[in-house]
Amino acid sequence: MNDTHHIDLSALSGMIASLVEDVKESVVTVLVEIPSLDVFLFQQPVRSVGSGFAISSKYVITNAHVVRDSVEAVIVYPNGDYSKAEVLASDPSRDLALLEVYTGLKPLKLGDSDKVRVGELVFAIGSPLGLPGPSVTIGVVSALGRTIVTGDLVFEDLIQTDAAINPGNSGGPLINSMGEAVGVTTAMIPYAQGIGFAIPINTVKRFLHMLEKHGRPLRAWIGVYVAQLTRNTSKLMNIPVEEGLIVVRIIPGSPAHRAGIKPGDVIIEANGRALKKVSDLRAEIEDSIDKGYVKLKIARGRYTFEVDVPIVVEEI
């Protein structure tokens, strides 16, 4: 019995090693120098270090906070070579940035983050503390649909994992057992030991879709903060619907506020599409930019009604 377990573990270990060996060729270190002034008013560059991964032979995804306001970065490849890269687009609201590199890379296969399950085995690959060569940590998906607030930004629908994520890991891929990128590691809460977060890869796909359609990242919003409605929440709050997004906050003076939406309302549909996750609403709002409004179906108590809510579009 013990021998059988030993064989199984050896096979699993070999599979993981082979997977990491294959994936790490797509993972790079991102170095950015940000101008700063020291106390003597001499210009002193500050170096920002992060990670990134190839989505094609010449495009790399990383975090927006890694590149900040820079227009150029240095990419360090797994073999130690390096070259400059151009920052094509940066979206702080998603914490995503797209870089163009001049040396061909092996693209990483992108998975489907909507299929990620709690308890699933995942690997975080990156360059912790700027050390040379990609490193890997292993863990599980601890939770889905997390929301965290950092400064003035709110990041929704994040993947939570207990895979160790250290400074320098930001922008690296979160990999599933099939070698697919299912997320982009982005943050670790210092006072919550062992908790890290990743942006779902479907959010990356949405970011790329916006760039392809509009040529630049745009922020489209209506002024609501929502949370996924669960069956337990529905029973606890005596809400007559079991699926949708519950409004937890309205921005005063926003289109949603002027349209009469209130905290406690449940948004059931947007443009006729049933809403299950926070990202569903964001996608419908962004797909309605050209139209200028989004049609919402709202449940309030035992009544439902529809309302057209204008969309605010801001350049990032």
PDB file of C-alpha atoms in Angstrom:
ATOM      1  CA  MET A   1       0.000   0.000   0.000  1.00  0.00           C
ATOM      2  CA  ASN A   2       2.811   2.400   0.911  1.00  0.00           C
ATOM      3  CA  ASP A   3       4.691   1.461  -2.276  1.00  0.00           C
ATOM      4  CA  THR A   4       1.601   2.294  -4.356  1.00  0.00           C
ATOM      5  CA  HIS A   5       1.370   5.693  -2.697  1.00  0.00           C
ATOM      6  CA  HIS A   6       5.079   6.244  -3.270  1.00  0.00           C
ATOM      7  CA  ILE A   7       4.694   5.463  -6.992  1.00  0.00           C
ATOM      8  CA  ASP A   8       1.710   7.786  -7.288  1.00  0.00           C
ATOM      9  CA  LEU A   9       3.554  10.614  -5.584  1.00  0.00           C
ATOM     10  CA  SER A  10       6.609  10.073  -7.756  1.00  0.00           C
ATOM     11  CA  ALA A  11       4.465  10.201 -10.875  1.00  0.00           C
ATOM     12  CA  LEU A  12       2.778  13.392  -9.647  1.00  0.00           C
ATOM     13  CA  SER A  13       6.140  14.953  -8.833  1.00  0.00           C
ATOM     14  CA  GLY A  14       7.455  14.098 -12.293  1.00  0.00           C
ATOM     15  CA  MET A  15       4.344  15.529 -13.936  1.00  0.00           C
ATOM     16  CA  ILE A  16       4.689  18.805 -12.026  1.00  0.00           C
ATOM     17  CA  ALA A  17       8.399  19.079 -12.843  1.00  0.00           C
ATOM     18  CA  SER A  18       7.718  18.506 -16.556  1.00  0.00           C
ATOM     19  CA  LEU A  19       4.874  21.031 -16.536  1.00  0.00           C
ATOM     20  CA  VAL A  20       6.999  23.716 -14.872  1.00  0.00           C
ATOM     21  CA  GLU A  21       9.930  23.001 -17.204  1.00  0.00           C
ATOM     22  CA  ASP A  22       7.665  23.585 -20.194  1.00  0.00           C
ATOM     23  CA  VAL A  23       5.863  26.664 -18.853  1.00  0.00           C
ATOM     24  CA  LYS A  24       8.854  28.590 -17.481  1.00  0.00           C
ATOM     25  CA  GLU A  25      10.134  29.282 -21.009  1.00  0.00           C
ATOM     26  CA  SER A  26       7.196  31.682 -21.391  1.00  0.00           C
ATOM     27  CA  VAL A  27       7.817  33.566 -18.123  1.00  0.00           C
ATOM     28  CA  VAL A  28      10.063  36.645 -17.981  1.00  0.00           C
ATOM     29  CA  THR A  29      11.330  39.199 -15.479  1.00  0.00           C
ATOM     30  CA  VAL A  30      10.230  42.795 -16.054  1.00  0.00           C
ATOM     31  CA  LEU A  31      12.553  45.634 -14.987  1.00  0.00           C
ATOM     32  CA  VAL A  32      11.434  49.255 -15.096  1.00  0.00           C
ATOM     33  CA  GLU A  33      13.347  52.361 -14.097  1.00  0.00           C
ATOM     34  CA  ILE A  34      11.143  55.126 -12.735  1.00  0.00           C
ATOM     35  CA  PRO A  35      12.647  58.641 -12.402  1.00  0.00           C
ATOM     36  CA  SER A  36      12.690  60.015  -8.867  1.00  0.00           C
ATOM     37  CA  LEU A  37      14.317  62.879  -6.988  1.00  0.00           C
ATOM     38  CA  ASP A  38      16.490  62.320  -3.922  1.00  0.00           C
ATOM     39  CA  VAL A  39      16.869  64.764  -1.064  1.00  0.00           C
ATOM     40  CA  PHE A  40      19.687  66.583  -2.871  1.00  0.00           C
ATOM     41  CA  LEU A  41      17.502  67.092  -5.958  1.00  0.00           C
ATOM     42  CA  PHE A  42      19.630  64.837  -8.124  1.00  0.00           C
ATOM     43  CA  GLN A  43      17.688  62.615 -10.496  1.00  0.00           C
ATOM     44  CA  GLN A  44      17.830  59.052  -9.147  1.00  0.00           C
ATOM     45  CA  PRO A  45      16.081  56.205 -10.955  1.00  0.00           C
ATOM     46  CA  VAL A  46      14.021  53.783  -8.894  1.00  0.00           C
ATOM     47  CA  ARG A  47      13.884  50.241 -10.231  1.00  0.00           C
ATOM     48  CA  SER A  48      10.616  48.340 -10.210  1.00  0.00           C
ATOM     49  CA  VAL A  49      10.837  44.562 -10.565  1.00  0.00           C
ATOM     50  CA  GLY A  50       8.040  42.230 -11.565  1.00  0.00           C
ATOM     51  CA  SER A  51       7.199  39.260 -13.729  1.00  0.00           C
ATOM     52  CA  GLY A  52       5.332  38.707 -16.964  1.00  0.00           C
ATOM     53  CA  PHE A  53       4.430  35.980 -19.447  1.00  0.00           C
ATOM     54  CA  ALA A  54       4.118  35.676 -23.197  1.00  0.00           C
ATOM     55  CA  ILE A  55       0.671  35.508 -24.793  1.00  0.00           C
ATOM     56  CA  SER A  56       2.217  35.477 -28.288  1.00  0.00           C
ATOM     57  CA  SER A  57       5.734  35.480 -29.715  1.00  0.00           C
ATOM     58  CA  LYS A  58       6.031  39.255 -29.242  1.00  0.00           C
ATOM     59  CA  TYR A  59       3.475  40.291 -26.584  1.00  0.00           C
ATOM     60  CA  VAL A  60       3.860  39.995 -22.812  1.00  0.00           C
ATOM     61  CA  ILE A  61       1.249  40.515 -20.085  1.00  0.00           C
ATOM     62  CA  THR A  62       2.238  41.947 -16.706  1.00  0.00           C
ATOM     63  CA  ASN A  63       0.701  44.140 -13.982  1.00  0.00           C
ATOM     64  CA  ALA A  64       0.052  47.831 -14.529  1.00  0.00           C
ATOM     65  CA  HIS A  65       1.656  48.636 -11.165  1.00  0.00           C
ATOM     66  CA  VAL A  66       4.889  46.969 -12.316  1.00  0.00           C
ATOM     67  CA  VAL A  67       5.358  49.334 -15.282  1.00  0.00           C
ATOM     68  CA  ARG A  68       3.517  52.298 -13.710  1.00  0.00           C
ATOM     69  CA  ASP A  69       3.817  55.315 -16.054  1.00  0.00           C
ATOM     70  CA  SER A  70       6.828  54.027 -17.977  1.00  0.00           C
ATOM     71  CA  VAL A  71       6.877  53.726 -21.760  1.00  0.00           C
ATOM     72  CA  GLU A  72       9.762  51.276 -21.830  1.00  0.00           C
ATOM     73  CA  ALA A  73      10.891  48.257 -19.831  1.00  0.00           C
ATOM     74  CA  VAL A  74      13.701  45.702 -19.859  1.00  0.00           C
ATOM     75  CA  ILE A  75      12.744  42.053 -20.270  1.00  0.00           C
ATOM     76  CA  VAL A  76      15.031  39.395 -18.799  1.00  0.00           C
ATOM     77  CA  TYR A  77      14.512  36.002 -20.426  1.00  0.00           C
ATOM     78  CA  PRO A  78      14.749  32.625 -18.661  1.00  0.00           C
ATOM     79  CA  ASN A  79      18.220  32.016 -20.161  1.00  0.00           C
ATOM     80  CA  GLY A  80      19.526  35.319 -18.760  1.00  0.00           C
ATOM     81  CA  ASP A  81      19.417  37.294 -22.014  1.00  0.00           C
ATOM     82  CA  TYR A  82      17.657  40.625 -21.980  1.00  0.00           C
ATOM     83  CA  SER A  83      16.174  43.203 -24.333  1.00  0.00           C
ATOM     84  CA  LYS A  84      14.068  46.344 -24.209  1.00  0.00           C
ATOM     85  CA  ALA A  85      10.298  46.249 -24.494  1.00  0.00           C
ATOM     86  CA  GLU A  86       7.689  48.879 -25.281  1.00  0.00           C
ATOM     87  CA  VAL A  87       4.716  49.410 -22.952  1.00  0.00           C
ATOM     88  CA  LEU A  88       1.813  49.450 -25.409  1.00  0.00           C
ATOM     89  CA  ALA A  89      -1.061  49.823 -22.945  1.00  0.00           C
ATOM     90  CA  SER A  90      -1.662  49.967 -19.210  1.00  0.00           C
ATOM     91  CA  ASP A  91      -4.987  49.697 -17.357  1.00  0.00           C
ATOM     92  CA  PRO A  92      -4.661  50.425 -13.604  1.00  0.00           C
ATOM     93  CA  SER A  93      -8.344  49.589 -13.034  1.00  0.00           C
ATOM     94  CA  ARG A  94      -7.571  45.999 -14.028  1.00  0.00           C
ATOM     95  CA  ASP A  95      -3.893  46.132 -12.966  1.00  0.00           C
ATOM     96  CA  LEU A  96      -2.885  44.846 -16.393  1.00  0.00           C
ATOM     97  CA  ALA A  97      -0.348  46.028 -18.943  1.00  0.00           C
ATOM     98  CA  LEU A  98       0.648  44.846 -22.421  1.00  0.00           C
ATOM     99  CA  LEU A  99       4.294  44.938 -23.537  1.00  0.00           C
ATOM    100  CA  GLU A 100       5.823  44.382 -26.972  1.00  0.00           C
ATOM    101  CA  VAL A 101       9.151  42.553 -27.022  1.00  0.00           C
ATOM    102  CA  TYR A 102      11.686  42.340 -29.823  1.00  0.00           C
ATOM    103  CA  THR A 103      12.910  38.795 -29.194  1.00  0.00           C
ATOM    104  CA  GLY A 104      10.595  35.887 -29.982  1.00  0.00           C
ATOM    105  CA  LEU A 105       8.983  34.124 -27.030  1.00  0.00           C
ATOM    106  CA  LYS A 106       7.111  30.873 -26.568  1.00  0.00           C
ATOM    107  CA  PRO A 107       3.475  31.847 -25.843  1.00  0.00           C
ATOM    108  CA  LEU A 108       1.689  30.409 -22.843  1.00  0.00           C
ATOM    109  CA  LYS A 109      -1.647  28.724 -23.417  1.00  0.00           C
ATOM    110  CA  LEU A 110      -4.522  30.704 -21.898  1.00  0.00           C
ATOM    111  CA  GLY A 111      -7.153  28.722 -20.011  1.00  0.00           C
ATOM    112  CA  ASP A 112     -10.719  29.582 -18.998  1.00  0.00           C
ATOM    113  CA  SER A 113     -10.911  31.106 -15.527  1.00  0.00           C
ATOM    114  CA  ASP A 114     -14.688  30.561 -15.440  1.00  0.00           C
ATOM    115  CA  LYS A 115     -13.905  26.839 -15.109  1.00  0.00           C
ATOM    116  CA  VAL A 116     -11.530  27.241 -12.148  1.00  0.00           C
ATOM    117  CA  ARG A 117     -12.761  25.457  -9.013  1.00  0.00           C
ATOM    118  CA  VAL A 118     -12.019  25.925  -5.332  1.00  0.00           C
ATOM    119  CA  GLY A 119      -9.509  23.296  -4.249  1.00  0.00           C
ATOM    120  CA  GLU A 120      -7.886  23.073  -7.681  1.00  0.00           C
ATOM    121  CA  LEU A 121      -4.103  22.710  -7.744  1.00  0.00           C
ATOM    122  CA  VAL A 122      -2.299  25.818  -9.086  1.00  0.00           C
ATOM    123  CA  PHE A 123       1.274  27.056  -9.510  1.00  0.00           C
ATOM    124  CA  ALA A 124       2.568  30.635  -9.270  1.00  0.00           C
ATOM    125  CA  ILE A 125       5.617  31.256 -11.454  1.00  0.00           C
ATOM    126  CA  GLY A 126       7.650  34.461 -11.335  1.00  0.00           C
ATOM    127  CA  SER A 127      10.778  36.259 -10.189  1.00  0.00           C
ATOM    128  CA  PRO A 128      10.446  36.814  -6.432  1.00  0.00           C
ATOM    129  CA  LEU A 129      12.622  39.658  -5.133  1.00  0.00           C
ATOM    130  CA  GLY A 130      14.048  40.057  -8.637  1.00  0.00           C
ATOM    131  CA  LEU A 131      16.200  36.932  -8.291  1.00  0.00           C
ATOM    132  CA  PRO A 132      17.406  35.484 -11.609  1.00  0.00           C
ATOM    133  CA  GLY A 133      15.422  32.723 -13.245  1.00  0.00           C
ATOM    134  CA  PRO A 134      11.719  31.910 -12.728  1.00  0.00           C
ATOM    135  CA  SER A 135      10.772  30.196  -9.467  1.00  0.00           C
ATOM    136  CA  VAL A 136       7.628  28.219  -8.728  1.00  0.00           C
ATOM    137  CA  THR A 137       5.337  27.852  -5.724  1.00  0.00           C
ATOM    138  CA  ILE A 138       2.440  25.437  -5.419  1.00  0.00           C
ATOM    139  CA  GLY A 139      -0.937  25.738  -3.724  1.00  0.00           C
ATOM    140  CA  VAL A 140      -4.660  25.469  -4.257  1.00  0.00           C
ATOM    141  CA  VAL A 141      -7.424  27.850  -5.227  1.00  0.00           C
ATOM    142  CA  SER A 142      -8.732  28.965  -1.841  1.00  0.00           C
ATOM    143  CA  ALA A 143     -11.708  31.048  -3.023  1.00  0.00           C
ATOM    144  CA  LEU A 144     -13.206  32.721  -6.088  1.00  0.00           C
ATOM    145  CA  GLY A 145     -14.851  36.083  -6.730  1.00  0.00           C
ATOM    146  CA  ARG A 146     -12.873  37.971  -4.086  1.00  0.00           C
ATOM    147  CA  THR A 147     -12.888  41.777  -3.933  1.00  0.00           C
ATOM    148  CA  ILE A 148      -9.973  43.758  -2.500  1.00  0.00           C
ATOM    149  CA  VAL A 149      -9.519  47.510  -2.098  1.00  0.00           C
ATOM    150  CA  THR A 150      -6.094  49.124  -2.507  1.00  0.00           C
ATOM    151  CA  GLY A 151      -6.041  52.900  -2.252  1.00  0.00           C
ATOM    152  CA  ASP A 152      -8.608  54.320  -4.672  1.00  0.00           C
ATOM    153  CA  LEU A 153      -8.883  51.128  -6.714  1.00  0.00           C
ATOM    154  CA  VAL A 154     -11.297  48.244  -6.254  1.00  0.00           C
ATOM    155  CA  PHE A 155     -10.365  44.889  -7.801  1.00  0.00           C
ATOM    156  CA  GLU A 156     -13.283  42.520  -8.241  1.00  0.00           C
ATOM    157  CA  ASP A 157     -13.715  38.838  -9.065  1.00  0.00           C
ATOM    158  CA  LEU A 158     -10.175  37.850  -8.026  1.00  0.00           C
ATOM    159  CA  ILE A 159      -8.892  34.311  -7.568  1.00  0.00           C
ATOM    160  CA  GLN A 160      -7.577  33.693  -4.046  1.00  0.00           C
ATOM    161  CA  THR A 161      -4.768  31.163  -3.579  1.00  0.00           C
ATOM    162  CA  ASP A 162      -2.440  29.962  -0.853  1.00  0.00           C
ATOM    163  CA  ALA A 163       0.445  29.555  -3.342  1.00  0.00           C
ATOM    164  CA  ALA A 164       3.211  31.818  -2.005  1.00  0.00           C
ATOM    165  CA  ILE A 165       3.352  35.145  -3.876  1.00  0.00           C
ATOM    166  CA  ASN A 166       6.297  37.371  -3.000  1.00  0.00           C
ATOM    167  CA  PRO A 167       7.514  40.801  -4.179  1.00  0.00           C
ATOM    168  CA  GLY A 168       8.603  40.398  -7.789  1.00  0.00           C
ATOM    169  CA  ASN A 169       5.988  37.702  -8.489  1.00  0.00           C
ATOM    170  CA  SER A 170       3.484  40.364  -9.563  1.00  0.00           C
ATOM    171  CA  GLY A 171       2.561  39.945 -13.217  1.00  0.00           C
ATOM    172  CA  GLY A 172       3.544  36.280 -13.412  1.00  0.00           C
ATOM    173  CA  PRO A 173       1.078  33.560 -14.395  1.00  0.00           C
ATOM    174  CA  LEU A 174      -1.053  31.377 -12.158  1.00  0.00           C
ATOM    175  CA  ILE A 175      -0.965  27.975 -13.873  1.00  0.00           C
ATOM    176  CA  ASN A 176      -3.373  25.055 -13.635  1.00  0.00           C
ATOM    177  CA  SER A 177      -2.461  21.360 -13.812  1.00  0.00           C
ATOM    178  CA  MET A 178      -2.809  21.387 -17.603  1.00  0.00           C
ATOM    179  CA  GLY A 179      -0.146  24.054 -18.001  1.00  0.00           C
ATOM    180  CA  GLU A 180      -2.650  26.798 -18.847  1.00  0.00           C
ATOM    181  CA  ALA A 181      -2.543  30.336 -17.448  1.00  0.00           C
ATOM    182  CA  VAL A 182      -5.747  30.857 -15.469  1.00  0.00           C
ATOM    183  CA  GLY A 183      -4.686  34.083 -13.757  1.00  0.00           C
ATOM    184  CA  VAL A 184      -2.124  36.856 -13.324  1.00  0.00           C
ATOM    185  CA  THR A 185      -0.713  37.078  -9.789  1.00  0.00           C
ATOM    186  CA  THR A 186      -1.181  40.595  -8.544  1.00  0.00           C
ATOM    187  CA  ALA A 187      -1.259  41.141  -4.781  1.00  0.00           C
ATOM    188  CA  MET A 188      -0.532  39.718  -1.368  1.00  0.00           C
ATOM    189  CA  ILE A 189      -2.069  41.114   1.814  1.00  0.00           C
ATOM    190  CA  PRO A 190       0.837  41.465   4.261  1.00  0.00           C
ATOM    191  CA  TYR A 191      -1.331  41.093   7.359  1.00  0.00           C
ATOM    192  CA  ALA A 192      -3.168  38.001   6.030  1.00  0.00           C
ATOM    193  CA  GLN A 193      -0.548  35.283   6.102  1.00  0.00           C
ATOM    194  CA  GLY A 194      -0.551  32.880   3.182  1.00  0.00           C
ATOM    195  CA  ILE A 195      -3.176  34.689   1.085  1.00  0.00           C
ATOM    196  CA  GLY A 196      -2.428  35.806  -2.467  1.00  0.00           C
ATOM    197  CA  PHE A 197      -4.588  36.963  -5.352  1.00  0.00           C
ATOM    198  CA  ALA A 198      -4.662  36.605  -9.115  1.00  0.00           C
ATOM    199  CA  ILE A 199      -6.572  38.424 -11.832  1.00  0.00           C
ATOM    200  CA  PRO A 200      -8.679  35.867 -13.769  1.00  0.00           C
ATOM    201  CA  ILE A 201      -7.302  35.150 -17.241  1.00  0.00           C
ATOM    202  CA  ASN A 202     -10.722  35.942 -18.713  1.00  0.00           C
ATOM    203  CA  THR A 203     -10.207  39.506 -17.464  1.00  0.00           C
ATOM    204  CA  VAL A 204      -6.960  39.538 -19.470  1.00  0.00           C
ATOM    205  CA  LYS A 205      -8.919  38.396 -22.532  1.00  0.00           C
ATOM    206  CA  ARG A 206     -11.413  41.204 -21.925  1.00  0.00           C
ATOM    207  CA  PHE A 207      -8.517  43.706 -21.624  1.00  0.00           C
ATOM    208  CA  LEU A 208      -7.114  42.523 -24.965  1.00  0.00           C
ATOM    209  CA  HIS A 209     -10.585  42.666 -26.546  1.00  0.00           C
ATOM    210  CA  MET A 210     -10.962  46.305 -25.456  1.00  0.00           C
ATOM    211  CA  LEU A 211      -7.567  47.160 -26.955  1.00  0.00           C
ATOM    212  CA  GLU A 212      -8.473  45.451 -30.215  1.00  0.00           C
ATOM    213  CA  LYS A 213     -11.871  47.146 -30.431  1.00  0.00           C
ATOM    214  CA  HIS A 214     -11.040  50.663 -29.200  1.00  0.00           C
ATOM    215  CA  GLY A 215      -7.278  50.873 -29.676  1.00  0.00           C
ATOM    216  CA  ARG A 216      -6.715  51.864 -26.053  1.00  0.00           C
ATOM    217  CA  PRO A 217      -7.899  50.834 -22.577  1.00  0.00           C
ATOM    218  CA  LEU A 218     -11.142  52.489 -21.509  1.00  0.00           C
ATOM    219  CA  ARG A 219     -12.923  52.539 -18.172  1.00  0.00           C
ATOM    220  CA  ALA A 220     -16.680  52.177 -18.511  1.00  0.00           C
ATOM    221  CA  TRP A 221     -18.871  52.416 -15.411  1.00  0.00           C
ATOM    222  CA  ILE A 222     -22.364  53.214 -14.149  1.00  0.00           C
ATOM    223  CA  GLY A 223     -21.647  53.808 -10.447  1.00  0.00           C
ATOM    224  CA  VAL A 224     -22.522  50.586  -8.639  1.00  0.00           C
ATOM    225  CA  TYR A 225     -20.538  48.235  -6.431  1.00  0.00           C
ATOM    226  CA  VAL A 226     -22.049  44.765  -6.474  1.00  0.00           C
ATOM    227  CA  ALA A 227     -21.469  41.329  -4.977  1.00  0.00           C
ATOM    228  CA  GLN A 228     -22.491  37.918  -6.217  1.00  0.00           C
ATOM    229  CA  LEU A 229     -25.775  36.751  -4.723  1.00  0.00           C
ATOM    230  CA  THR A 230     -25.631  33.242  -3.319  1.00  0.00           C
ATOM    231  CA  ARG A 231     -28.429  30.977  -2.161  1.00  0.00           C
ATOM    232  CA  ASN A 232     -27.308  31.388   1.463  1.00  0.00           C
ATOM    233  CA  THR A 233     -27.214  35.182   1.168  1.00  0.00           C
ATOM    234  CA  SER A 234     -30.629  35.118  -0.450  1.00  0.00           C
ATOM    235  CA  LYS A 235     -32.118  33.154   2.448  1.00  0.00           C
ATOM    236  CA  LEU A 236     -30.329  35.196   5.095  1.00  0.00           C
ATOM    237  CA  MET A 237     -31.548  38.513   3.657  1.00  0.00           C
ATOM    238  CA  ASN A 238     -34.969  37.131   2.680  1.00  0.00           C
ATOM    239  CA  ILE A 239     -34.430  38.023  -0.985  1.00  0.00           C
ATOM    240  CA  PRO A 240     -36.945  36.307  -3.296  1.00  0.00           C
ATOM    241  CA  VAL A 241     -34.373  35.643  -6.062  1.00  0.00           C
ATOM    242  CA  GLU A 242     -31.382  33.334  -5.736  1.00  0.00           C
ATOM    243  CA  GLU A 243     -29.184  34.429  -8.629  1.00  0.00           C
ATOM    244  CA  GLY A 244     -27.854  37.834  -9.626  1.00  0.00           C
ATOM    245  CA  LEU A 245     -25.728  40.653  -8.241  1.00  0.00           C
ATOM    246  CA  ILE A 246     -26.718  42.479  -5.083  1.00  0.00           C
ATOM    247  CA  VAL A 247     -25.996  46.205  -5.022  1.00  0.00           C
ATOM    248  CA  VAL A 248     -23.889  47.010  -1.951  1.00  0.00           C
ATOM    249  CA  ARG A 249     -23.053  50.639  -2.724  1.00  0.00           C
ATOM    250  CA  ILE A 250     -24.105  53.424  -5.085  1.00  0.00           C
ATOM    251  CA  ILE A 251     -21.826  56.336  -6.016  1.00  0.00           C
ATOM    252  CA  PRO A 252     -23.770  59.559  -5.317  1.00  0.00           C
ATOM    253  CA  GLY A 253     -24.588  61.480  -8.492  1.00  0.00           C
ATOM    254  CA  SER A 254     -23.636  58.549 -10.749  1.00  0.00           C
ATOM    255  CA  PRO A 255     -25.855  57.287 -13.599  1.00  0.00           C
ATOM    256  CA  ALA A 256     -27.024  54.385 -11.405  1.00  0.00           C
ATOM    257  CA  HIS A 257     -27.951  56.819  -8.624  1.00  0.00           C
ATOM    258  CA  ARG A 258     -29.884  59.044 -11.041  1.00  0.00           C
ATOM    259  CA  ALA A 259     -31.626  55.970 -12.469  1.00  0.00           C
ATOM    260  CA  GLY A 260     -33.025  55.195  -9.005  1.00  0.00           C
ATOM    261  CA  ILE A 261     -31.019  52.046  -8.237  1.00  0.00           C
ATOM    262  CA  LYS A 262     -30.588  51.515  -4.495  1.00  0.00           C
ATOM    263  CA  PRO A 263     -28.394  49.398  -2.186  1.00  0.00           C
ATOM    264  CA  GLY A 264     -30.125  46.061  -1.633  1.00  0.00           C
ATOM    265  CA  ASP A 265     -31.451  45.898  -5.191  1.00  0.00           C
ATOM    266  CA  VAL A 266     -30.526  42.762  -7.125  1.00  0.00           C
ATOM    267  CA  ILE A 267     -29.450  43.152 -10.764  1.00  0.00           C
ATOM    268  CA  ILE A 268     -30.790  40.026 -12.440  1.00  0.00           C
ATOM    269  CA  GLU A 269     -30.004  40.768 -16.080  1.00  0.00           C
ATOM    270  CA  ALA A 270     -28.033  43.179 -18.231  1.00  0.00           C
ATOM    271  CA  ASN A 271     -29.113  43.533 -21.877  1.00  0.00           C
ATOM    272  CA  GLY A 272     -31.170  40.360 -21.432  1.00  0.00           C
ATOM    273  CA  ARG A 273     -28.175  38.334 -20.177  1.00  0.00           C
ATOM    274  CA  ALA A 274     -28.520  36.620 -16.792  1.00  0.00           C
ATOM    275  CA  LEU A 275     -25.824  37.805 -14.379  1.00  0.00           C
ATOM    276  CA  LYS A 276     -23.999  35.306 -12.186  1.00  0.00           C
ATOM    277  CA  LYS A 277     -20.628  36.971 -11.524  1.00  0.00           C
ATOM    278  CA  VAL A 278     -19.426  40.531 -11.024  1.00  0.00           C
ATOM    279  CA  SER A 279     -17.409  40.276 -14.241  1.00  0.00           C
ATOM    280  CA  ASP A 280     -20.613  39.532 -16.204  1.00  0.00           C
ATOM    281  CA  LEU A 281     -21.943  43.023 -15.475  1.00  0.00           C
ATOM    282  CA  ARG A 282     -18.646  44.695 -16.338  1.00  0.00           C
ATOM    283  CA  ALA A 283     -18.510  42.843 -19.653  1.00  0.00           C
ATOM    284  CA  GLU A 284     -22.035  43.921 -20.593  1.00  0.00           C
ATOM    285  CA  ILE A 285     -21.295  47.547 -19.698  1.00  0.00           C
ATOM    286  CA  GLU A 286     -18.126  47.522 -21.816  1.00  0.00           C
ATOM    287  CA  ASP A 287     -19.916  45.856 -24.729  1.00  0.00           C
ATOM    288  CA  SER A 288     -22.503  48.659 -24.578  1.00  0.00           C
ATOM    289  CA  ILE A 289     -20.041  51.561 -24.854  1.00  0.00           C
ATOM    290  CA  ASP A 290     -21.026  52.339 -28.443  1.00  0.00           C
ATOM    291  CA  LYS A 291     -24.720  52.227 -27.530  1.00  0.00           C
ATOM    292  CA  GLY A 292     -24.188  54.568 -24.574  1.00  0.00           C
ATOM    293  CA  TYR A 293     -26.390  52.759 -22.050  1.00  0.00           C
ATOM    294  CA  VAL A 294     -27.019  49.340 -20.537  1.00  0.00           C
ATOM    295  CA  LYS A 295     -30.490  47.886 -19.926  1.00  0.00           C
ATOM    296  CA  LEU A 296     -30.754  46.370 -16.447  1.00  0.00           C
ATOM    297  CA  LYS A 297     -33.447  44.152 -14.958  1.00  0.00           C
ATOM    298  CA  ILE A 298     -33.737  44.857 -11.236  1.00  0.00           C
ATOM    299  CA  ALA A 299     -35.414  42.913  -8.437  1.00  0.00           C
ATOM    300  CA  ARG A 300     -36.518  45.008  -5.468  1.00  0.00           C
ATOM    301  CA  GLY A 301     -38.395  43.047  -2.870  1.00  0.00           C
ATOM    302  CA  ARG A 302     -40.992  41.039  -4.781  1.00  0.00           C
ATOM    303  CA  TYR A 303     -41.092  43.459  -7.712  1.00  0.00           C
ATOM    304  CA  THR A 304     -38.949  43.548 -10.838  1.00  0.00           C
ATOM    305  CA  PHE A 305     -38.452  46.415 -13.267  1.00  0.00           C
ATOM    306  CA  GLU A 306     -36.167  47.412 -16.137  1.00  0.00           C
ATOM    307  CA  VAL A 307     -34.157  50.598 -16.463  1.00  0.00           C
ATOM    308  CA  ASP A 308     -31.756  52.020 -19.043  1.00  0.00           C
ATOM    309  CA  VAL A 309     -28.631  53.314 -17.305  1.00  0.00           C
ATOM    310  CA  PRO A 310     -26.239  55.667 -19.172  1.00  0.00           C
ATOM    311  CA  ILE A 311     -22.581  54.619 -19.263  1.00  0.00           C
ATOM    312  CA  VAL A 312     -19.670  56.879 -18.301  1.00  0.00           C
ATOM    313  CA  VAL A 313     -16.583  56.220 -20.431  1.00  0.00           C
ATOM    314  CA  GLU A 314     -13.172  57.484 -19.341  1.00  0.00           C
ATOM    315  CA  GLU A 315      -9.802  57.242 -21.051  1.00  0.00           C
ATOM    316  CA  ILE A 316      -7.142  55.659 -18.867  1.00  0.00           C
TER     317      ILE A 316
END
